[in-house]
Amino acid sequence: MSRKSVIPPSPSAEAYGIDEDQGDVFTKDDPLSLFLEWFDLAKKKEPNDANAMALATVDETGLPNVRMVLLKDIDATGLAFFTNLESAKGRELLGNPKAALCFHWKSIRRAVRFRGAVAPVAAQDADAYFATRARDAQIGAWASAQSRPMEGRFALEKEIAKAAARFGLGKVPRPPHWSGFRLSPIEIEFWVNRPFRLHDRLQFRRVGDGWARSRLYP
Ligand SMILES: Cc1cc2nc3c(=O)[nH]c(=O)nc-3n(C[C@H](O)[C@H](O)[C@H](O)COP(=O)(O)O)c2cc1C
C-alpha cells in the first residue's frame, strides 16, 4: 500500500517549531472543572459539534466497536448521550455495560478520554431531553430502526410518513426503544499537543470519593 498519496507527511522540524505552545493547560485539580474549561474553549474554536465524542463498546464476542455520539449532559455523576436502544451500541451496552469515550478537538489540539461503567439514564431524563429535540428528529427516532439493514432510502421515507401520520399535530412521545446512557468515569485523561510529539498527558483515576493524578509519558 502506498502511503505517500493519501496520508499527510509528518511535520518538518520547522513546522513543529511554529506549533503553538499552549502553556500550562492543566489548570484545575478536579477533572470535571478541567473538562468544562477545555470544553468551553472547544465550543468557541471548533467549526461544529464540539460535543462530538467517539464511543467505544465491545460486542458479545469481545470485538470492539466505535462510533461518534453527542454529549448531551455532564455532571459529577458522568456523561450522558442518547440513542436507539436496539442499535448496535444499544445492544452492546445492554450486554456489557462498560465503555470508553474520546473527544478530539482539532482546532485546539487537545483530547480527553473517559472509561467507566455505563447505566441507562432515568426515564424522566430521557423524556426531558427527547422533548427538546426538533419535531422531525422526534419523528425520525420512531421511523429509524437504527443499525438494522434498510432496503433503500425510500423505506426510511415511508416509515417517516407513517410516524408523521400517526402523531398528526399532537405531541410526539419518546419511543420505548430510544433513551440514553450515562458513563460514570473511573479514569479520565487529558492530552495536549506539544511540539515534536512531546505531548502532555494528565490522568485521573478514581480512588474512593476522590481522584489520584498522574502525569504520563507521551
Ligand atoms: C458527529 C456525530 C454525532 C453523532 N451523534 C449521535 C448520537 O448522539 N446518537 C446516536 O445514536 N448516533 C449518533 N451519531 C451516529 C452514530 O455515529 C452511528 O452512525 C449510529 O448511532 C449507529 O451506530 P451503531 O450501529 O454503532 O449503534 C453521530 C454521528 C456523528 C458523525
PDB file of C-alpha atoms and ligand atoms in Angstrom:
ATOM      1  CA  MET A   1       0.000   0.000   0.000  1.00  0.00           C
ATOM      2  CA  SER A   2       1.384   3.421  -0.907  1.00  0.00           C
ATOM      3  CA  ARG A   3       1.110   5.863   1.973  1.00  0.00           C
ATOM      4  CA  LYS A   4       2.569   8.770   0.043  1.00  0.00           C
ATOM      5  CA  SER A   5      -0.518   9.902  -1.819  1.00  0.00           C
ATOM      6  CA  VAL A   6      -3.194   9.791   0.893  1.00  0.00           C
ATOM      7  CA  ILE A   7      -1.524  10.362   4.262  1.00  0.00           C
ATOM      8  CA  PRO A   8      -0.230  13.842   5.125  1.00  0.00           C
ATOM      9  CA  PRO A   9       3.543  13.804   5.715  1.00  0.00           C
ATOM     10  CA  SER A  10       4.935  14.113   9.253  1.00  0.00           C
ATOM     11  CA  PRO A  11       5.537  17.765  10.115  1.00  0.00           C
ATOM     12  CA  SER A  12       9.041  19.073   9.440  1.00  0.00           C
ATOM     13  CA  ALA A  13      11.181  20.388  12.292  1.00  0.00           C
ATOM     14  CA  GLU A  14      10.275  23.922  11.125  1.00  0.00           C
ATOM     15  CA  ALA A  15       6.565  23.153  11.268  1.00  0.00           C
ATOM     16  CA  TYR A  16       6.935  21.715  14.758  1.00  0.00           C
ATOM     17  CA  GLY A  17       8.815  24.840  15.719  1.00  0.00           C
ATOM     18  CA  ILE A  18       5.839  27.029  14.904  1.00  0.00           C
ATOM     19  CA  ASP A  19       3.336  24.815  16.749  1.00  0.00           C
ATOM     20  CA  GLU A  20       1.714  26.970  19.326  1.00  0.00           C
ATOM     21  CA  ASP A  21       2.961  26.284  22.838  1.00  0.00           C
ATOM     22  CA  GLN A  22      -0.236  26.406  24.869  1.00  0.00           C
ATOM     23  CA  GLY A  23       1.475  26.926  28.226  1.00  0.00           C
ATOM     24  CA  ASP A  24       0.061  25.268  31.342  1.00  0.00           C
ATOM     25  CA  VAL A  25      -3.342  23.873  30.403  1.00  0.00           C
ATOM     26  CA  PHE A  26      -3.809  21.611  33.441  1.00  0.00           C
ATOM     27  CA  THR A  27      -5.242  24.483  35.395  1.00  0.00           C
ATOM     28  CA  LYS A  28      -7.680  22.691  37.712  1.00  0.00           C
ATOM     29  CA  ASP A  29      -7.316  19.961  40.366  1.00  0.00           C
ATOM     30  CA  ASP A  30     -10.732  18.494  39.662  1.00  0.00           C
ATOM     31  CA  PRO A  31     -11.234  16.671  36.326  1.00  0.00           C
ATOM     32  CA  LEU A  32     -14.831  17.834  35.821  1.00  0.00           C
ATOM     33  CA  SER A  33     -13.829  21.504  36.217  1.00  0.00           C
ATOM     34  CA  LEU A  34     -10.862  20.969  33.925  1.00  0.00           C
ATOM     35  CA  PHE A  35     -13.048  19.266  31.319  1.00  0.00           C
ATOM     36  CA  LEU A  36     -15.582  22.109  31.461  1.00  0.00           C
ATOM     37  CA  GLU A  37     -12.837  24.685  30.974  1.00  0.00           C
ATOM     38  CA  TRP A  38     -11.424  22.839  27.926  1.00  0.00           C
ATOM     39  CA  PHE A  39     -14.938  22.211  26.562  1.00  0.00           C
ATOM     40  CA  ASP A  40     -15.753  25.939  26.762  1.00  0.00           C
ATOM     41  CA  LEU A  41     -12.685  26.709  24.695  1.00  0.00           C
ATOM     42  CA  ALA A  42     -13.515  23.919  22.215  1.00  0.00           C
ATOM     43  CA  LYS A  43     -17.076  25.287  21.786  1.00  0.00           C
ATOM     44  CA  LYS A  44     -15.574  28.642  20.766  1.00  0.00           C
ATOM     45  CA  LYS A  45     -12.963  27.183  18.402  1.00  0.00           C
ATOM     46  CA  GLU A  46     -14.438  24.063  16.772  1.00  0.00           C
ATOM     47  CA  PRO A  47     -16.279  24.632  13.462  1.00  0.00           C
ATOM     48  CA  ASN A  48     -19.108  22.355  14.689  1.00  0.00           C
ATOM     49  CA  ASP A  49     -20.062  19.630  17.171  1.00  0.00           C
ATOM     50  CA  ALA A  50     -17.558  20.324  19.954  1.00  0.00           C
ATOM     51  CA  ASN A  51     -19.705  17.874  21.941  1.00  0.00           C
ATOM     52  CA  ALA A  52     -18.993  15.007  19.499  1.00  0.00           C
ATOM     53  CA  MET A  53     -17.167  12.093  21.089  1.00  0.00           C
ATOM     54  CA  ALA A  54     -16.142   8.617  19.973  1.00  0.00           C
ATOM     55  CA  LEU A  55     -17.947   5.932  21.969  1.00  0.00           C
ATOM     56  CA  ALA A  56     -16.198   2.564  22.207  1.00  0.00           C
ATOM     57  CA  THR A  57     -18.049  -0.591  23.236  1.00  0.00           C
ATOM     58  CA  VAL A  58     -17.467  -4.323  22.791  1.00  0.00           C
ATOM     59  CA  ASP A  59     -19.841  -6.852  21.282  1.00  0.00           C
ATOM     60  CA  GLU A  60     -20.690 -10.263  22.729  1.00  0.00           C
ATOM     61  CA  THR A  61     -17.564 -11.814  21.159  1.00  0.00           C
ATOM     62  CA  GLY A  62     -15.282  -9.160  22.707  1.00  0.00           C
ATOM     63  CA  LEU A  63     -14.772  -7.393  19.361  1.00  0.00           C
ATOM     64  CA  PRO A  64     -14.516  -3.608  19.923  1.00  0.00           C
ATOM     65  CA  ASN A  65     -16.811  -1.185  18.134  1.00  0.00           C
ATOM     66  CA  VAL A  66     -16.603   2.595  17.937  1.00  0.00           C
ATOM     67  CA  ARG A  67     -18.762   5.409  16.586  1.00  0.00           C
ATOM     68  CA  MET A  68     -19.445   9.090  17.238  1.00  0.00           C
ATOM     69  CA  VAL A  69     -22.202  10.310  19.561  1.00  0.00           C
ATOM     70  CA  LEU A  70     -23.058  13.704  21.033  1.00  0.00           C
ATOM     71  CA  LEU A  71     -22.555  14.565  24.677  1.00  0.00           C
ATOM     72  CA  LYS A  72     -25.908  15.819  25.971  1.00  0.00           C
ATOM     73  CA  ASP A  73     -25.300  16.160  29.700  1.00  0.00           C
ATOM     74  CA  ILE A  74     -22.338  16.167  32.046  1.00  0.00           C
ATOM     75  CA  ASP A  75     -22.102  16.472  35.809  1.00  0.00           C
ATOM     76  CA  ALA A  76     -20.241  14.857  38.696  1.00  0.00           C
ATOM     77  CA  THR A  77     -22.100  11.581  38.073  1.00  0.00           C
ATOM     78  CA  GLY A  78     -20.960  11.241  34.476  1.00  0.00           C
ATOM     79  CA  LEU A  79     -21.530  11.910  30.785  1.00  0.00           C
ATOM     80  CA  ALA A  80     -24.850  11.219  29.056  1.00  0.00           C
ATOM     81  CA  PHE A  81     -25.683  10.539  25.411  1.00  0.00           C
ATOM     82  CA  PHE A  82     -28.850   9.366  23.676  1.00  0.00           C
ATOM     83  CA  THR A  83     -29.540   6.699  21.103  1.00  0.00           C
ATOM     84  CA  ASN A  84     -31.682   3.856  19.849  1.00  0.00           C
ATOM     85  CA  LEU A  85     -31.508   1.051  22.431  1.00  0.00           C
ATOM     86  CA  GLU A  86     -31.868  -1.560  19.665  1.00  0.00           C
ATOM     87  CA  SER A  87     -28.895  -0.181  17.684  1.00  0.00           C
ATOM     88  CA  ALA A  88     -25.539  -1.987  17.738  1.00  0.00           C
ATOM     89  CA  LYS A  89     -24.286   0.312  20.518  1.00  0.00           C
ATOM     90  CA  GLY A  90     -27.535  -0.083  22.467  1.00  0.00           C
ATOM     91  CA  ARG A  91     -27.335  -3.877  22.330  1.00  0.00           C
ATOM     92  CA  GLU A  92     -23.622  -3.878  23.130  1.00  0.00           C
ATOM     93  CA  LEU A  93     -24.066  -1.592  26.135  1.00  0.00           C
ATOM     94  CA  LEU A  94     -27.004  -3.561  27.479  1.00  0.00           C
ATOM     95  CA  GLY A  95     -24.922  -6.778  27.159  1.00  0.00           C
ATOM     96  CA  ASN A  96     -21.685  -5.321  28.559  1.00  0.00           C
ATOM     97  CA  PRO A  97     -22.316  -2.029  30.354  1.00  0.00           C
ATOM     98  CA  LYS A  98     -18.781  -0.621  30.143  1.00  0.00           C
ATOM     99  CA  ALA A  99     -17.466   1.879  27.626  1.00  0.00           C
ATOM    100  CA  ALA A 100     -14.857   4.449  26.718  1.00  0.00           C
ATOM    101  CA  LEU A 101     -15.328   7.943  25.285  1.00  0.00           C
ATOM    102  CA  CYS A 102     -12.840  10.148  23.458  1.00  0.00           C
ATOM    103  CA  PHE A 103     -13.132  13.798  22.445  1.00  0.00           C
ATOM    104  CA  HIS A 104     -10.604  15.176  19.957  1.00  0.00           C
ATOM    105  CA  TRP A 105     -10.750  18.911  19.369  1.00  0.00           C
ATOM    106  CA  LYS A 106      -8.536  19.512  16.345  1.00  0.00           C
ATOM    107  CA  SER A 107      -8.820  23.297  16.482  1.00  0.00           C
ATOM    108  CA  ILE A 108      -7.141  23.391  19.890  1.00  0.00           C
ATOM    109  CA  ARG A 109      -5.140  20.167  19.506  1.00  0.00           C
ATOM    110  CA  ARG A 110      -6.463  18.619  22.674  1.00  0.00           C
ATOM    111  CA  ALA A 111      -8.133  15.320  23.539  1.00  0.00           C
ATOM    112  CA  VAL A 112      -9.931  13.978  26.588  1.00  0.00           C
ATOM    113  CA  ARG A 113     -10.829  10.342  27.181  1.00  0.00           C
ATOM    114  CA  PHE A 114     -13.037   8.619  29.749  1.00  0.00           C
ATOM    115  CA  ARG A 115     -13.518   4.965  30.786  1.00  0.00           C
ATOM    116  CA  GLY A 116     -16.120   3.513  33.069  1.00  0.00           C
ATOM    117  CA  ALA A 117     -19.350   1.720  33.712  1.00  0.00           C
ATOM    118  CA  VAL A 118     -22.457   2.730  31.807  1.00  0.00           C
ATOM    119  CA  ALA A 119     -26.054   2.737  33.027  1.00  0.00           C
ATOM    120  CA  PRO A 120     -29.338   3.723  31.370  1.00  0.00           C
ATOM    121  CA  VAL A 121     -30.466   7.264  32.210  1.00  0.00           C
ATOM    122  CA  ALA A 122     -33.689   7.705  34.185  1.00  0.00           C
ATOM    123  CA  ALA A 123     -36.830   7.642  32.028  1.00  0.00           C
ATOM    124  CA  GLN A 124     -37.729  11.206  33.053  1.00  0.00           C
ATOM    125  CA  ASP A 125     -34.275  12.442  31.915  1.00  0.00           C
ATOM    126  CA  ALA A 126     -34.718  10.737  28.543  1.00  0.00           C
ATOM    127  CA  ASP A 127     -38.235  12.229  28.250  1.00  0.00           C
ATOM    128  CA  ALA A 128     -36.930  15.700  29.117  1.00  0.00           C
ATOM    129  CA  TYR A 129     -34.166  15.555  26.503  1.00  0.00           C
ATOM    130  CA  PHE A 130     -36.435  13.985  23.848  1.00  0.00           C
ATOM    131  CA  ALA A 131     -38.894  16.861  24.337  1.00  0.00           C
ATOM    132  CA  THR A 132     -36.167  19.376  23.375  1.00  0.00           C
ATOM    133  CA  ARG A 133     -35.465  17.705  20.015  1.00  0.00           C
ATOM    134  CA  ALA A 134     -36.821  19.158  16.781  1.00  0.00           C
ATOM    135  CA  ARG A 135     -40.142  17.542  15.845  1.00  0.00           C
ATOM    136  CA  ASP A 136     -38.646  15.988  12.686  1.00  0.00           C
ATOM    137  CA  ALA A 137     -35.887  14.435  14.804  1.00  0.00           C
ATOM    138  CA  GLN A 138     -38.533  13.085  17.184  1.00  0.00           C
ATOM    139  CA  ILE A 139     -40.392  11.531  14.259  1.00  0.00           C
ATOM    140  CA  GLY A 140     -37.083  10.201  12.928  1.00  0.00           C
ATOM    141  CA  ALA A 141     -36.490   8.389  16.205  1.00  0.00           C
ATOM    142  CA  TRP A 142     -39.749   6.475  15.632  1.00  0.00           C
ATOM    143  CA  ALA A 143     -39.009   5.869  11.936  1.00  0.00           C
ATOM    144  CA  SER A 144     -35.408   4.649  12.046  1.00  0.00           C
ATOM    145  CA  ALA A 145     -34.662   1.034  13.009  1.00  0.00           C
ATOM    146  CA  GLN A 146     -31.109   2.248  13.673  1.00  0.00           C
ATOM    147  CA  SER A 147     -28.278  -0.123  12.677  1.00  0.00           C
ATOM    148  CA  ARG A 148     -30.567  -2.678  11.030  1.00  0.00           C
ATOM    149  CA  PRO A 149     -30.411  -3.339   7.258  1.00  0.00           C
ATOM    150  CA  MET A 150     -32.501  -0.897   5.162  1.00  0.00           C
ATOM    151  CA  GLU A 151     -33.724  -1.701   1.638  1.00  0.00           C
ATOM    152  CA  GLY A 152     -33.159   1.855   0.486  1.00  0.00           C
ATOM    153  CA  ARG A 153     -33.818   5.488   1.388  1.00  0.00           C
ATOM    154  CA  PHE A 154     -37.439   5.099   0.249  1.00  0.00           C
ATOM    155  CA  ALA A 155     -38.074   2.538   3.021  1.00  0.00           C
ATOM    156  CA  LEU A 156     -36.997   5.164   5.582  1.00  0.00           C
ATOM    157  CA  GLU A 157     -39.156   7.845   3.956  1.00  0.00           C
ATOM    158  CA  LYS A 158     -42.176   5.515   4.146  1.00  0.00           C
ATOM    159  CA  GLU A 159     -41.547   4.963   7.875  1.00  0.00           C
ATOM    160  CA  ILE A 160     -41.207   8.727   8.407  1.00  0.00           C
ATOM    161  CA  ALA A 161     -44.528   9.330   6.623  1.00  0.00           C
ATOM    162  CA  LYS A 162     -46.204   6.606   8.724  1.00  0.00           C
ATOM    163  CA  ALA A 163     -44.876   8.059  12.000  1.00  0.00           C
ATOM    164  CA  ALA A 164     -45.830  11.613  10.958  1.00  0.00           C
ATOM    165  CA  ALA A 165     -49.394  10.444  10.126  1.00  0.00           C
ATOM    166  CA  ARG A 166     -49.623   8.531  13.405  1.00  0.00           C
ATOM    167  CA  PHE A 167     -48.849  11.579  15.555  1.00  0.00           C
ATOM    168  CA  GLY A 168     -50.561  14.191  13.379  1.00  0.00           C
ATOM    169  CA  LEU A 169     -50.214  17.569  15.034  1.00  0.00           C
ATOM    170  CA  GLY A 170     -50.030  16.100  18.530  1.00  0.00           C
ATOM    171  CA  LYS A 171     -47.070  15.730  20.828  1.00  0.00           C
ATOM    172  CA  VAL A 172     -44.540  13.096  19.721  1.00  0.00           C
ATOM    173  CA  PRO A 173     -43.806  10.870  22.717  1.00  0.00           C
ATOM    174  CA  ARG A 174     -40.393   9.287  23.282  1.00  0.00           C
ATOM    175  CA  PRO A 175     -40.256   5.856  21.634  1.00  0.00           C
ATOM    176  CA  PRO A 176     -39.781   2.982  24.112  1.00  0.00           C
ATOM    177  CA  HIS A 177     -36.671   1.897  22.154  1.00  0.00           C
ATOM    178  CA  TRP A 178     -34.993   5.313  22.410  1.00  0.00           C
ATOM    179  CA  SER A 179     -33.209   6.553  25.520  1.00  0.00           C
ATOM    180  CA  GLY A 180     -29.816   7.465  26.909  1.00  0.00           C
ATOM    181  CA  PHE A 181     -26.854   6.104  28.796  1.00  0.00           C
ATOM    182  CA  ARG A 182     -24.587   7.728  31.331  1.00  0.00           C
ATOM    183  CA  LEU A 183     -20.932   6.741  31.648  1.00  0.00           C
ATOM    184  CA  SER A 184     -19.559   7.146  35.186  1.00  0.00           C
ATOM    185  CA  PRO A 185     -15.822   7.613  34.730  1.00  0.00           C
ATOM    186  CA  ILE A 186     -13.231   5.743  36.756  1.00  0.00           C
ATOM    187  CA  GLU A 187     -10.428   7.068  34.552  1.00  0.00           C
ATOM    188  CA  ILE A 188     -10.115  10.415  32.740  1.00  0.00           C
ATOM    189  CA  GLU A 189      -7.149  11.522  30.677  1.00  0.00           C
ATOM    190  CA  PHE A 190      -6.347  14.994  29.349  1.00  0.00           C
ATOM    191  CA  TRP A 191      -3.948  15.270  26.395  1.00  0.00           C
ATOM    192  CA  VAL A 192      -2.493  18.368  24.830  1.00  0.00           C
ATOM    193  CA  ASN A 193      -0.310  18.644  21.778  1.00  0.00           C
ATOM    194  CA  ARG A 194       3.261  19.842  22.287  1.00  0.00           C
ATOM    195  CA  PRO A 195       5.960  20.385  19.673  1.00  0.00           C
ATOM    196  CA  PHE A 196       7.914  17.350  18.417  1.00  0.00           C
ATOM    197  CA  ARG A 197       5.216  14.960  19.675  1.00  0.00           C
ATOM    198  CA  LEU A 198       6.378  15.519  23.260  1.00  0.00           C
ATOM    199  CA  HIS A 199       2.790  15.922  24.305  1.00  0.00           C
ATOM    200  CA  ASP A 200       1.497  16.418  27.846  1.00  0.00           C
ATOM    201  CA  ARG A 201      -0.836  13.886  29.451  1.00  0.00           C
ATOM    202  CA  LEU A 202      -2.601  14.083  32.786  1.00  0.00           C
ATOM    203  CA  GLN A 203      -4.525  11.067  34.053  1.00  0.00           C
ATOM    204  CA  PHE A 204      -7.084  10.984  36.884  1.00  0.00           C
ATOM    205  CA  ARG A 205      -8.052   7.618  38.454  1.00  0.00           C
ATOM    206  CA  ARG A 206     -10.966   7.194  40.847  1.00  0.00           C
ATOM    207  CA  VAL A 207      -9.847   6.399  44.395  1.00  0.00           C
ATOM    208  CA  GLY A 208     -12.742   6.302  46.865  1.00  0.00           C
ATOM    209  CA  ASP A 209     -14.568   9.619  46.531  1.00  0.00           C
ATOM    210  CA  GLY A 210     -11.522  11.406  45.116  1.00  0.00           C
ATOM    211  CA  TRP A 211      -9.104  11.218  42.222  1.00  0.00           C
ATOM    212  CA  ALA A 212      -5.438  10.162  42.022  1.00  0.00           C
ATOM    213  CA  ARG A 213      -3.482  12.240  39.492  1.00  0.00           C
ATOM    214  CA  SER A 214      -0.557  11.004  37.372  1.00  0.00           C
ATOM    215  CA  ARG A 215       1.422  12.575  34.597  1.00  0.00           C
ATOM    216  CA  LEU A 216       2.070  10.076  31.784  1.00  0.00           C
ATOM    217  CA  TYR A 217       4.878   9.900  29.251  1.00  0.00           C
ATOM    218  CA  PRO A 218       3.630  10.965  25.841  1.00  0.00           C
TER     219      PRO A 218
HETATM  220  C1  LIG B   1     -20.763  13.926  14.915  1.00  0.00           C
HETATM  221  C2  LIG B   1     -21.705  12.756  15.062  1.00  0.00           C
HETATM  222  C3  LIG B   1     -22.580  12.729  16.127  1.00  0.00           C
HETATM  223  C4  LIG B   1     -23.463  11.658  16.285  1.00  0.00           C
HETATM  224  N1  LIG B   1     -24.281  11.623  17.384  1.00  0.00           N
HETATM  225  C5  LIG B   1     -25.074  10.536  17.603  1.00  0.00           C
HETATM  226  C6  LIG B   1     -25.825  10.423  18.807  1.00  0.00           C
HETATM  227  O1  LIG B   1     -25.777  11.283  19.703  1.00  0.00           O
HETATM  228  N2  LIG B   1     -26.606   9.317  18.959  1.00  0.00           N
HETATM  229  C7  LIG B   1     -26.667   8.327  18.017  1.00  0.00           C
HETATM  230  O2  LIG B   1     -27.403   7.356  18.211  1.00  0.00           O
HETATM  231  N3  LIG B   1     -25.950   8.403  16.872  1.00  0.00           N
HETATM  232  C8  LIG B   1     -25.140   9.476  16.649  1.00  0.00           C
HETATM  233  N4  LIG B   1     -24.381   9.562  15.504  1.00  0.00           N
HETATM  234  C9  LIG B   1     -24.439   8.439  14.540  1.00  0.00           C
HETATM  235  C10 LIG B   1     -23.534   7.300  15.050  1.00  0.00           C
HETATM  236  O3  LIG B   1     -22.163   7.649  14.881  1.00  0.00           O
HETATM  237  C11 LIG B   1     -23.832   5.947  14.389  1.00  0.00           C
HETATM  238  O4  LIG B   1     -23.797   6.042  12.993  1.00  0.00           O
HETATM  239  C12 LIG B   1     -25.207   5.397  14.804  1.00  0.00           C
HETATM  240  O5  LIG B   1     -25.582   5.762  16.109  1.00  0.00           O
HETATM  241  C13 LIG B   1     -25.225   3.883  14.683  1.00  0.00           C
HETATM  242  O6  LIG B   1     -24.199   3.349  15.500  1.00  0.00           O
HETATM  243  P1  LIG B   1     -24.218   1.808  15.984  1.00  0.00           P
HETATM  244  O7  LIG B   1     -24.631   0.981  14.773  1.00  0.00           O
HETATM  245  O8  LIG B   1     -22.829   1.506  16.414  1.00  0.00           O
HETATM  246  O9  LIG B   1     -25.215   1.693  17.090  1.00  0.00           O
HETATM  247  C14 LIG B   1     -23.484  10.614  15.320  1.00  0.00           C
HETATM  248  C15 LIG B   1     -22.594  10.658  14.245  1.00  0.00           C
HETATM  249  C16 LIG B   1     -21.704  11.707  14.126  1.00  0.00           C
HETATM  250  C17 LIG B   1     -20.726  11.695  12.980  1.00  0.00           C
END
